[in-house]
XYZ file of C-alpha atoms in Angstrom:
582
model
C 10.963 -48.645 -12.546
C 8.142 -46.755 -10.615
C 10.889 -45.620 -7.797
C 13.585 -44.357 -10.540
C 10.593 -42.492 -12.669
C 10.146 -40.524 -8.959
C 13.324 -40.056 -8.318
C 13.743 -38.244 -11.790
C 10.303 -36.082 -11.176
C 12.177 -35.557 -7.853
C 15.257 -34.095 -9.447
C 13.125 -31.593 -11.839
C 11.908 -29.644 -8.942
C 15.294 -29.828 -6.911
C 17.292 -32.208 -4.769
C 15.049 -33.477 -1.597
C 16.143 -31.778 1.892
C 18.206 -34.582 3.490
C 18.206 -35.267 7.619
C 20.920 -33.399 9.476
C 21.162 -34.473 13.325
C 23.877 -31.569 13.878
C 21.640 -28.948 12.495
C 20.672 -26.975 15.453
C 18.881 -24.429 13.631
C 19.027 -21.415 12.378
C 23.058 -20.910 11.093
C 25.575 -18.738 13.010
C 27.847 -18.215 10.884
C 26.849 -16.032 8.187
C 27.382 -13.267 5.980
C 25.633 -9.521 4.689
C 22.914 -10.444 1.913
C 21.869 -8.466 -1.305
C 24.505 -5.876 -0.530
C 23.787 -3.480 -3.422
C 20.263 -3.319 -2.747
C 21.199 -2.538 1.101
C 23.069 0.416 -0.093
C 20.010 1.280 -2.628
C 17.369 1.453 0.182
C 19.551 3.073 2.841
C 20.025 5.716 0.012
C 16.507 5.621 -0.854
C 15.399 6.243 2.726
C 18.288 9.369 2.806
C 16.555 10.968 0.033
C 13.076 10.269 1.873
C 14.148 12.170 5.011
C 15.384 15.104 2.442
C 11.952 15.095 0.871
C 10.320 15.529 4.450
C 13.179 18.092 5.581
C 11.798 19.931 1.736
C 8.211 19.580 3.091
C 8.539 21.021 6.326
C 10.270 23.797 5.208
C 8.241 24.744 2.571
C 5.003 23.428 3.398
C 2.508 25.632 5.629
C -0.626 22.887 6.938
C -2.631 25.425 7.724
C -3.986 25.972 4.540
C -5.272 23.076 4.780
C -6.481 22.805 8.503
C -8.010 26.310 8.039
C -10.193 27.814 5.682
C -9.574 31.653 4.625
C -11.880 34.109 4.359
C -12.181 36.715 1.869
C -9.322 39.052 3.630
C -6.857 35.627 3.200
C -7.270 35.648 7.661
C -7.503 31.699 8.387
C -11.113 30.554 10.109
C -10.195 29.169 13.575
C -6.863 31.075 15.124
C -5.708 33.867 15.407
C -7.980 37.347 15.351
C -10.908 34.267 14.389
C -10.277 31.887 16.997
C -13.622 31.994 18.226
C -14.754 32.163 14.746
C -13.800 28.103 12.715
C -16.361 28.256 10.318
C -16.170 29.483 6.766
C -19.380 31.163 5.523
C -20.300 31.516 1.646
C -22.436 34.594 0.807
C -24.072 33.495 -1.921
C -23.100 29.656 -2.705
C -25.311 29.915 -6.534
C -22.496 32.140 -7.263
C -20.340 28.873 -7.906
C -22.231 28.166 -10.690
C -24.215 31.165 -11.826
C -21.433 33.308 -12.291
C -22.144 36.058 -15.091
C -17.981 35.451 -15.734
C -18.289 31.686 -15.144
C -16.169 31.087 -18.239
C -13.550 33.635 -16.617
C -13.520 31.617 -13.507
C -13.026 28.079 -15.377
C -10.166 29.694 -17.000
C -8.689 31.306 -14.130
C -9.241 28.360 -11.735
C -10.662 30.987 -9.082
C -12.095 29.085 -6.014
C -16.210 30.140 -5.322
C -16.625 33.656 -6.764
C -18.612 34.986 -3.619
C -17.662 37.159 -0.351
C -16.278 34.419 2.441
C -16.739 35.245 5.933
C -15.563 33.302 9.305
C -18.440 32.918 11.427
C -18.596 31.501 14.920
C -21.775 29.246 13.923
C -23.922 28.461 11.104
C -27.270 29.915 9.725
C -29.709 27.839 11.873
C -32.891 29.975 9.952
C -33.652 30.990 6.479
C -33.973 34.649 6.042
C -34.284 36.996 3.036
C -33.344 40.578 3.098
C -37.107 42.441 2.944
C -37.514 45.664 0.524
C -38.585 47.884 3.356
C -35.286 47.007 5.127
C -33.348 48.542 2.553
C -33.232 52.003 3.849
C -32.063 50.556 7.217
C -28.755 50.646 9.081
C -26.793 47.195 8.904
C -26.816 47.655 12.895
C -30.404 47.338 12.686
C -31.167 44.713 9.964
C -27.873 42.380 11.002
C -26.266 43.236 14.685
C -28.973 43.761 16.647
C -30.811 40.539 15.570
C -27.670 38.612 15.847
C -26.938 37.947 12.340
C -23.287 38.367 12.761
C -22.103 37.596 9.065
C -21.170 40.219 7.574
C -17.516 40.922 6.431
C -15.000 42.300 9.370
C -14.789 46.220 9.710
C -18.775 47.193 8.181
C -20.273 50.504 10.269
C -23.128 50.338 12.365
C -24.567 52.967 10.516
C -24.101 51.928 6.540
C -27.292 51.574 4.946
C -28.137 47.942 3.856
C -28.782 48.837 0.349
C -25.313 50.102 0.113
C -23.632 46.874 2.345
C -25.737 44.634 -0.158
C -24.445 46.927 -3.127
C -20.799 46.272 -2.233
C -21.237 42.734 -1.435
C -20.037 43.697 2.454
C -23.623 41.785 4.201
C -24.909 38.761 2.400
C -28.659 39.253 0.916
C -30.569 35.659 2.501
C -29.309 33.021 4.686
C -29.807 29.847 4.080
C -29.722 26.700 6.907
C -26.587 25.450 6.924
C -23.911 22.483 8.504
C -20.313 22.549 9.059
C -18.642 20.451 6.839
C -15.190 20.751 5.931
C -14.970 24.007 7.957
C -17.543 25.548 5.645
C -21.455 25.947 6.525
C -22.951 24.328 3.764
C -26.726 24.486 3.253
C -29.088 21.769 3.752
C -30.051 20.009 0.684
C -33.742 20.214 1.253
C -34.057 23.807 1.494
C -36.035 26.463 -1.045
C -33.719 28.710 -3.065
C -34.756 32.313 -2.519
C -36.837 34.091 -5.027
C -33.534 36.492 -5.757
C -31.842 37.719 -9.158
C -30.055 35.270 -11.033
C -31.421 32.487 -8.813
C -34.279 30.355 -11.260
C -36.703 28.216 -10.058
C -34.078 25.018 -11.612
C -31.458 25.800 -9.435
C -31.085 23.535 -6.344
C -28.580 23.647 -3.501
C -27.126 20.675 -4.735
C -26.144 22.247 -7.581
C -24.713 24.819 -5.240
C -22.737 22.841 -3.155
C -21.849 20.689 -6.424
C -20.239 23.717 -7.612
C -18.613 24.512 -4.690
C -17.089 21.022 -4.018
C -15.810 21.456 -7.801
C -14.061 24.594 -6.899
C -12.883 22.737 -3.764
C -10.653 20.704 -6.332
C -8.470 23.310 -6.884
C -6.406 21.870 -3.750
C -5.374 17.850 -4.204
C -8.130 15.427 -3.365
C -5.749 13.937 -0.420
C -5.559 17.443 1.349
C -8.935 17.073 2.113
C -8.270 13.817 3.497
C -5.915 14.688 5.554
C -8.172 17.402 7.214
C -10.727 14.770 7.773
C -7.348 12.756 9.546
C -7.093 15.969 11.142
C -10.282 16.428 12.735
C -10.323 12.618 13.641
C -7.095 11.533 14.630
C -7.819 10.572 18.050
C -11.016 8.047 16.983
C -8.512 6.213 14.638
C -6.011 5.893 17.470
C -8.555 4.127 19.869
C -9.994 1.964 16.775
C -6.428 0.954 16.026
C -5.690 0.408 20.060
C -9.035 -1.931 20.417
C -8.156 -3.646 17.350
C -4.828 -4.456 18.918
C -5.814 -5.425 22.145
C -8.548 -7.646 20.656
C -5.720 -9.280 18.254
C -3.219 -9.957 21.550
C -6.692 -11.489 23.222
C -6.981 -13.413 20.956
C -3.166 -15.074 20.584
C -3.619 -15.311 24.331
C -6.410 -17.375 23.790
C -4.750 -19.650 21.022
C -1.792 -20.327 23.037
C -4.739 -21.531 26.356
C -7.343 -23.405 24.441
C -6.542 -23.931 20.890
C -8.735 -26.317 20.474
C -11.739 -25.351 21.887
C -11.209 -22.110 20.666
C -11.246 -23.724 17.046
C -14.213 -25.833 17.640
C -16.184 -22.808 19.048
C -15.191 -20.542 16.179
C -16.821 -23.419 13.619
C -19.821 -24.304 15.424
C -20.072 -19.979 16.023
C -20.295 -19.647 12.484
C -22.677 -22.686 11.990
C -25.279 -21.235 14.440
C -24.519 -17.827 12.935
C -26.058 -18.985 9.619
C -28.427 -21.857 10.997
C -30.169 -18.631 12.921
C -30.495 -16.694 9.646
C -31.906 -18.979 7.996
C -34.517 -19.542 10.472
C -34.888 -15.590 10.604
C -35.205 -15.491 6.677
C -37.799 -18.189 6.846
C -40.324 -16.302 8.830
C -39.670 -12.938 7.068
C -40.595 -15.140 4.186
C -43.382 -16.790 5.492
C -44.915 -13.847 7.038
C -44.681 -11.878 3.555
C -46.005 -14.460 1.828
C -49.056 -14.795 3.856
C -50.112 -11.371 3.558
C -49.228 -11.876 -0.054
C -46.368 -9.066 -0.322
C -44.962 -9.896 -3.738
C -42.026 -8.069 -5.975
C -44.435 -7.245 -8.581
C -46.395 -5.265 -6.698
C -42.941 -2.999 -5.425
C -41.931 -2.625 -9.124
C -38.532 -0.938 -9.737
C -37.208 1.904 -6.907
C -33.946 2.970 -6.069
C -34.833 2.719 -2.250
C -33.300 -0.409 -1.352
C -34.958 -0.614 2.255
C -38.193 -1.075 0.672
C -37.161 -4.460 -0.890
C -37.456 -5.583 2.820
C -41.015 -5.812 2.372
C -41.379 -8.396 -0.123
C -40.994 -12.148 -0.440
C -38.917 -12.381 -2.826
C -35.467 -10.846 -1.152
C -35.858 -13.100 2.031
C -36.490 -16.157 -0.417
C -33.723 -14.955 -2.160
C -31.208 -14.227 1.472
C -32.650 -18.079 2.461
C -31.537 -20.161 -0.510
C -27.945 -17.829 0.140
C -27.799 -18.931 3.465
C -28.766 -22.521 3.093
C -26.330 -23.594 0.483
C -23.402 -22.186 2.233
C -24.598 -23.590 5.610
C -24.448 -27.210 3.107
C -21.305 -26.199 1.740
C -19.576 -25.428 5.340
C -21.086 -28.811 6.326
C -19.645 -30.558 3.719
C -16.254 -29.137 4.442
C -16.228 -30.180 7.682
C -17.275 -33.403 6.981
C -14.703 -34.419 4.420
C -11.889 -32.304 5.869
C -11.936 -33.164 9.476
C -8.404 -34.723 9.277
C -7.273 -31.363 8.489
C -9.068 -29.821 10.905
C -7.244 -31.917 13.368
C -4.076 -31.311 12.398
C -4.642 -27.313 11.969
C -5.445 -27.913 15.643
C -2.658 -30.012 16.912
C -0.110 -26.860 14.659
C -1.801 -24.110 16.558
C -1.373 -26.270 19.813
C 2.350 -26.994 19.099
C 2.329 -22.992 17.657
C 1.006 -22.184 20.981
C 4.227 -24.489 23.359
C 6.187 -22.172 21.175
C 4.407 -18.826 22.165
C 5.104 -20.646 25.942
C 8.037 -20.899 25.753
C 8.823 -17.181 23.651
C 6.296 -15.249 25.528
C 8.344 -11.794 24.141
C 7.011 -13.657 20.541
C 3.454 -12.217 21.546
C 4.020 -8.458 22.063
C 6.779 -8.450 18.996
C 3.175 -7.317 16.628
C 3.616 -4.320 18.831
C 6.971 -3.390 17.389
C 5.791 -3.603 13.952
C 2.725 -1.722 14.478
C 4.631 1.668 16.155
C 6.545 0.707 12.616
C 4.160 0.724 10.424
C 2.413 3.697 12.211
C 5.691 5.506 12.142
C 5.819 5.146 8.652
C 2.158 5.650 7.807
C 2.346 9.050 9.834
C 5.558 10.588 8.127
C 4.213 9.746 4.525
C 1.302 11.542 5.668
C 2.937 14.719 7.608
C 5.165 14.782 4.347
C 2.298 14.466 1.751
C 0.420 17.343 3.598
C 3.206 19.698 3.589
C 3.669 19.326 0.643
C 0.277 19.900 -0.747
C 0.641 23.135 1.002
C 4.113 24.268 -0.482
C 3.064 26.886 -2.407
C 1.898 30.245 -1.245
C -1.921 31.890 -1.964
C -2.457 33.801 -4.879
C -5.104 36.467 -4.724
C -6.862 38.241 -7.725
C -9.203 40.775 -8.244
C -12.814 39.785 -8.945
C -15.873 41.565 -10.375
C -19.332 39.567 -10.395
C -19.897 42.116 -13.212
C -17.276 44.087 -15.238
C -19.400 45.854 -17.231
C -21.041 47.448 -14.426
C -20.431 51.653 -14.037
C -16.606 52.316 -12.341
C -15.351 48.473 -13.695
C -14.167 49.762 -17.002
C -10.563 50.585 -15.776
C -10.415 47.872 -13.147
C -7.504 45.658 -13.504
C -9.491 42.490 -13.223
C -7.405 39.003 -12.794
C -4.717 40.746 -11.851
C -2.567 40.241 -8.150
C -3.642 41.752 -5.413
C -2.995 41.893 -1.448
C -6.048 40.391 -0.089
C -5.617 42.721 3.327
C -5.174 46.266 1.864
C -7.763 48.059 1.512
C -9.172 48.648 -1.999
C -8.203 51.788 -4.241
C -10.916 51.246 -6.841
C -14.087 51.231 -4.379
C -16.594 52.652 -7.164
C -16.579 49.270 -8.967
C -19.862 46.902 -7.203
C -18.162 43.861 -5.942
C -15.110 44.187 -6.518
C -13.268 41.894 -4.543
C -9.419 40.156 -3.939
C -10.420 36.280 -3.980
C -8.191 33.384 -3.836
C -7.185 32.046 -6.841
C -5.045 29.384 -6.326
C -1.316 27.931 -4.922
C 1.817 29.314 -6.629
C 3.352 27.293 -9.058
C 6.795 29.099 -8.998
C 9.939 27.721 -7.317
C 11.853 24.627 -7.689
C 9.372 22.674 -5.033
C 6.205 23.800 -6.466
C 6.989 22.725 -9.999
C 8.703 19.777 -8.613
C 5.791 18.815 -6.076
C 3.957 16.352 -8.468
C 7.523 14.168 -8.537
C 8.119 14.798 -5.081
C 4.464 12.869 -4.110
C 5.373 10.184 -6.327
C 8.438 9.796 -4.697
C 6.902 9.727 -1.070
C 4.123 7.539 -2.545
C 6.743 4.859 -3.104
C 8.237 5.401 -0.021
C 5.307 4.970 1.710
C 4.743 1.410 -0.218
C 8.393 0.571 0.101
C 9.010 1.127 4.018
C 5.638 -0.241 4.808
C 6.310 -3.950 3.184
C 10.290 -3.897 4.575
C 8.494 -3.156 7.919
C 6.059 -6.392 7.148
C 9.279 -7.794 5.654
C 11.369 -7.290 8.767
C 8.546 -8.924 11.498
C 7.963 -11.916 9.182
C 11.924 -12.823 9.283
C 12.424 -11.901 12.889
C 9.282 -14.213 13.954
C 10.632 -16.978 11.066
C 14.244 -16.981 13.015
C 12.868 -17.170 16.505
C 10.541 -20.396 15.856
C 12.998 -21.777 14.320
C 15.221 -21.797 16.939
C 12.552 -23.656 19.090
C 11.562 -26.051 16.318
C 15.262 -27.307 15.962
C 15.776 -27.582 20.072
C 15.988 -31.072 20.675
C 16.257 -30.603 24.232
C 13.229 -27.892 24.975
C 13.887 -25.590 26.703
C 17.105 -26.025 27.504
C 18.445 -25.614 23.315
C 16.399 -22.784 22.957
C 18.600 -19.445 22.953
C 18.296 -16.923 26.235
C 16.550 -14.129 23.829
C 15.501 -16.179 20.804
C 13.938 -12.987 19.658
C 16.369 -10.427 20.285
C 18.730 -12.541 18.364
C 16.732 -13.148 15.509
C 15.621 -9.283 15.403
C 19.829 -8.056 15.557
C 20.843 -10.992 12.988
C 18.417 -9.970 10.569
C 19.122 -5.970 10.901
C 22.890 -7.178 10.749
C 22.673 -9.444 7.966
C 19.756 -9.487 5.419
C 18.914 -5.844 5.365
C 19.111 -5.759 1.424
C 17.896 -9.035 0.970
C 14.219 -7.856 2.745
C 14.377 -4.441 1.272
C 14.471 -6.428 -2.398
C 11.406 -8.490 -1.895
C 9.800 -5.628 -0.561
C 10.722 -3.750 -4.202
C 9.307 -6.447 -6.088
C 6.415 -6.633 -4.240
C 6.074 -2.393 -4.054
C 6.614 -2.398 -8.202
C 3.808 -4.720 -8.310
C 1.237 -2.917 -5.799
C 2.352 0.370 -7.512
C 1.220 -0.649 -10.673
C -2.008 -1.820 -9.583
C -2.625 1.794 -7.909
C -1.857 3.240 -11.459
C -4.356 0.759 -12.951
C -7.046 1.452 -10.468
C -6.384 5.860 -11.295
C -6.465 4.848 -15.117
C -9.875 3.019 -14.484
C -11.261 5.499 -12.241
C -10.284 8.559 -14.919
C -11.345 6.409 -18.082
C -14.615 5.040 -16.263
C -17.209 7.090 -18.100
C -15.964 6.919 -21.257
C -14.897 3.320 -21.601
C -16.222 0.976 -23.826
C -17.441 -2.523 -22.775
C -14.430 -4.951 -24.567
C -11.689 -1.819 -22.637
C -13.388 -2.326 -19.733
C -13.141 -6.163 -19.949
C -9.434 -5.606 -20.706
C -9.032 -3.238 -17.686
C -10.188 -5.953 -15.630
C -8.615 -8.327 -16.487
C -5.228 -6.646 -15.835
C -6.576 -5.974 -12.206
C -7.039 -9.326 -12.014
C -3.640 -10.670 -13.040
C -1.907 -7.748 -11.612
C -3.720 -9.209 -8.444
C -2.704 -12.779 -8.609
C 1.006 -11.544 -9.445
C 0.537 -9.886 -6.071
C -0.836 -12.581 -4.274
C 1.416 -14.870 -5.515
C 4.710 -12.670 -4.685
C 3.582 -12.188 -1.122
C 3.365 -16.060 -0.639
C 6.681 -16.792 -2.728
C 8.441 -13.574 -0.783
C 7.322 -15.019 3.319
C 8.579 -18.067 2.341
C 11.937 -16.646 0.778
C 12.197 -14.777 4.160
C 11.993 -17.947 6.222
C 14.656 -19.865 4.984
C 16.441 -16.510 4.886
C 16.052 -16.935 8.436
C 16.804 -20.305 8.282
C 19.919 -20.245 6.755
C 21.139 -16.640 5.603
C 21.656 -16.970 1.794
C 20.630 -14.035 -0.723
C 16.949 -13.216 -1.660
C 17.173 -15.172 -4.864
C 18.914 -18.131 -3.532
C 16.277 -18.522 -0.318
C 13.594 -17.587 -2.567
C 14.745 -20.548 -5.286
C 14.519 -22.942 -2.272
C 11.187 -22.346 -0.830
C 9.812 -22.535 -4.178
C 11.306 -25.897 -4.884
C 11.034 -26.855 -1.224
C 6.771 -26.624 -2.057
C 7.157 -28.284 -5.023
């Protein structure tokens, strides 16, 4: 009775996987997989390259590499080589703008005179009264302030260079950041017009970041990749080198290497635990005690009372007991995690190319990584400059018949020169053309792309790696039944074959991840103004969008293993491994 009751919970989940001596692994004779969704990605992937041919054409990085200065020349090449930095004349102007409500509407960048300087202010300085009636040569050349705009004569009076916003009024101390000398945070506004004793540099910089905005927030990222492209490389390179180490190591001393790990992280916490102890008791002896801290927002001064290494020790010592425990009850399954990673590591022996395949999907995913990124950038950067002309103050005497917010060439020379300050400033990227207007659609597209490619990619290694063990694992006779270039094989058969059937678990999975990156915008947009039951609701979509995730990835390797295995559809092998773990 007991026997037929598991035979029948046997059927519910699928027919048990019978012995087959003839099975020598995985199949030979097979067909093309998922068909329709081969064609889908391979068309998919056309329309990708289109969208980069788009970018590249249209695209023009240097906008984003390079800042501009006031007379639209880029900081850092050409006439400014020796000149990268981007200085702001007056950086209070971004948000103490007599027209400020002009500028909001107008979406004009920081309403001040930009000039590319070779370095930035290292001293404060203020323009004195009695320098007023001075030459600029005087006041600015000759004591090596060299930031005033391109072209102003030795001999113009400073008065009238300050009038027509040509030399700036005070320097400030500044950093480059971004290509722009921003000014320390710590520094004294000057006692100027229009500057108040409330306004702070942060507020300054605040506004200029703001203006900043005007270009997409990944633009700036990408000039921070820019800049820093060679420290990722080497991270990425010791990362990998470390990760082949340490396969080497498994497939030497798998056991050891397991036993040293555990007792590693064992002494790891056993020694902070001792360490928190005598913080502790040291504190408390001298009687150091959270109520005399009170509330403060600098965390390193918690390190001074009893309380946080009391706190870090009762951490520590319950998962020190909890790792103990683990061991303790689990040690048959730490001996057979050892004895897989030993027979895991006859298998690397015997496939040595096995190890340095992780280097084919790493130039892979790089490859992709790198054109989603060359493609994103251009695209950012599609649409030409728009310049506009600018008064700080239109009401002033000779502004009355200025054009103002109208186009203008940003290196011509003026006609209206009577109006103070009136300047061509950037306004913003064109929005005209079929690419500009189709740019927001054209990043989602390479967004998906990006997701898409990168799990095939993951996709393709897990199936290669599934069909080359498996060869070994059904060779009776090792190595003599194990395939001349188990690898190779595995790698063309799976290109030849299943194509579709890896580009439609990576879909699944890419719909999934793509949803949670809409979920995590929506939260980060709706953050401030949320209400505690939305945000409970908000999270817990995260949270099952996460599981779903999880989940698929786990359902998905398996699907591509008996893929591997034995070359049905996605649905099929995926039905299989399911019931196969049930």
């Amino acid at each position: 009775m007991g026997g037929k009751q598991r035979d029948e919970d046997d059927e519910a989940y699928g027919k048990p996987v019978k012995y087959d001596p003839s099975f020598r692994g995985p199949i030979k004779n097979r067909s093309c997989t998922d068909v329709i969704c081969c064609v889908l990605f391979l068309l998919f992937i056309l329309g990708y390259i289109v969208v980069g041919i788009v970018a590249w054409l249209y695209g023009d990085p240097r906008q984003v590499l390079y800042p501009r200065n006031s007379t639209g020349a880029y900081c850092g090449m050409g006439e400014n080589k020796d000149k990268p930095y981007l200085l702001y004349f007056n950086i209070f102007s971004c948000i103490l703008s007599t027209n400020i409500i002009s500028v909001a509407e107008n979406g004009l960048q920081c309403p001040t005179p930009q000039v590319c300087v070779s370095s930035c202010p290292v001293d404060p300085w203020t323009v004195g009264k009695n320098q007023f009636l001075q030459t600029v040569g005087e006041v600015f050349y000759t004591k090596n302030r060299n930031f005033c705009l391109p072209g102003v004569p030795w001999n113009m009076t400073v008065i009238t260079s300050l009038q027509q916003e040509l030399c700036p009024s005070f320097l400030l101390p500044s950093a480059p950041a971004l290509g722009r000398c921003f000014p320390w945070t710590n520094v004294t506004p000057p006692a100027l017009p229009g500057i108040t004793n409330d306004t702070t540099i942060q507020q300054g910089i605040s506004g200029l970041i703001d203006s900043l905005n005007a270009q997409d927030i990944s633009v700036k990222i990408f000039e921070d990749f820019a800049q820093s492209w060679y420290w990722i490389l080497v991270a990425l390179g010791v990362a990998l080198v470390l990760s082949l180490l340490f396969i080497l190591l498994l497939r030497l001393v798998a056991g050891p290497l397991v036993l040293v790990l555990i007792l590693g992280v064992l002494g790891v916490l056993a020694y902070g635990i001792y360490y928190c102890w005598e913080e502790y008791r040291v504190l408390r002896d001298k009687g150091a005690s959270i109520s005399q801290l009170g509330f403060t927002t600098n965390l390193s001064a918690y390190q001074s009372v009893q309380e946080t290494w009391l706190a870090a020790l009762i951490v520590l010592v319950v998962l020190e007991a909890i790792l103990l425990l683990v061991l303790i009850f689990l040690r048959q399954r730490i001996r057979i995690a050892i004895a897989l990673l030993k027979e895991a590591s006859k298998a690397v022996g015997q496939m040595m190319s096995t190890m340095f395949y992780p280097l084919v999907t790493f130039v892979l995913l790089l490859i992709c990584i790198a054109y989603w990124a060359m493609t994103a950038l251009y695209l950012a950067t599609s649409g030409q400059p728009q310049y506009v002309l600018w008064a700080s103050n239109i009401s002033s005497p000779g502004c009355e018949k200025v054009p103002i917010n109208t186009s203008c060439n940003p290196t011509a020379q003026l006609v209206n020169s009577s109006c103070p300050g009136l300047m061509c400033v950037f306004q913003g990227y064109s929005s005209k053309g079929l690419v500009q207007r189709s740019l927001f659609n054209l990043q989602i597209y390479g967004v998906l792309g990006l997701f898409w490619t990168l799990n095939w990619v993951l996709a393709l290694g897990q199936c290669v790696l599934a069909g080359a063990f498996a060869s070994f694992y059904w060779a009776f006779h090792k190595p003599q039944d194990i395939p001349t270039f188990p690898l190779i094989s595995a790698f063309i058969r799976t290109l030849r074959y299943h194509t579709g059937s890896l580009a439609f678990g990576a879909l699944i999975l890419t719909l999934v991840q793509i949803a949670r990156v809409i979920l995590e915008y929506i939260d980060h947009k709706l953050r401030g103004v949320q209400n505690p039951v939305a945000r409970c609701i908000m999270c817990c979509f995260k949270c099952c969008l996460w599981c779903l995730e999880k989940f698929i990835k786990f359902l998905n390797r398996n699907a591509y293993i008996m893929i591997a295995i034995y070359g049905k559809n996605f649905c099929v092998s995926a039905k299989n491994a399911f019931m196969l773990l049930m």
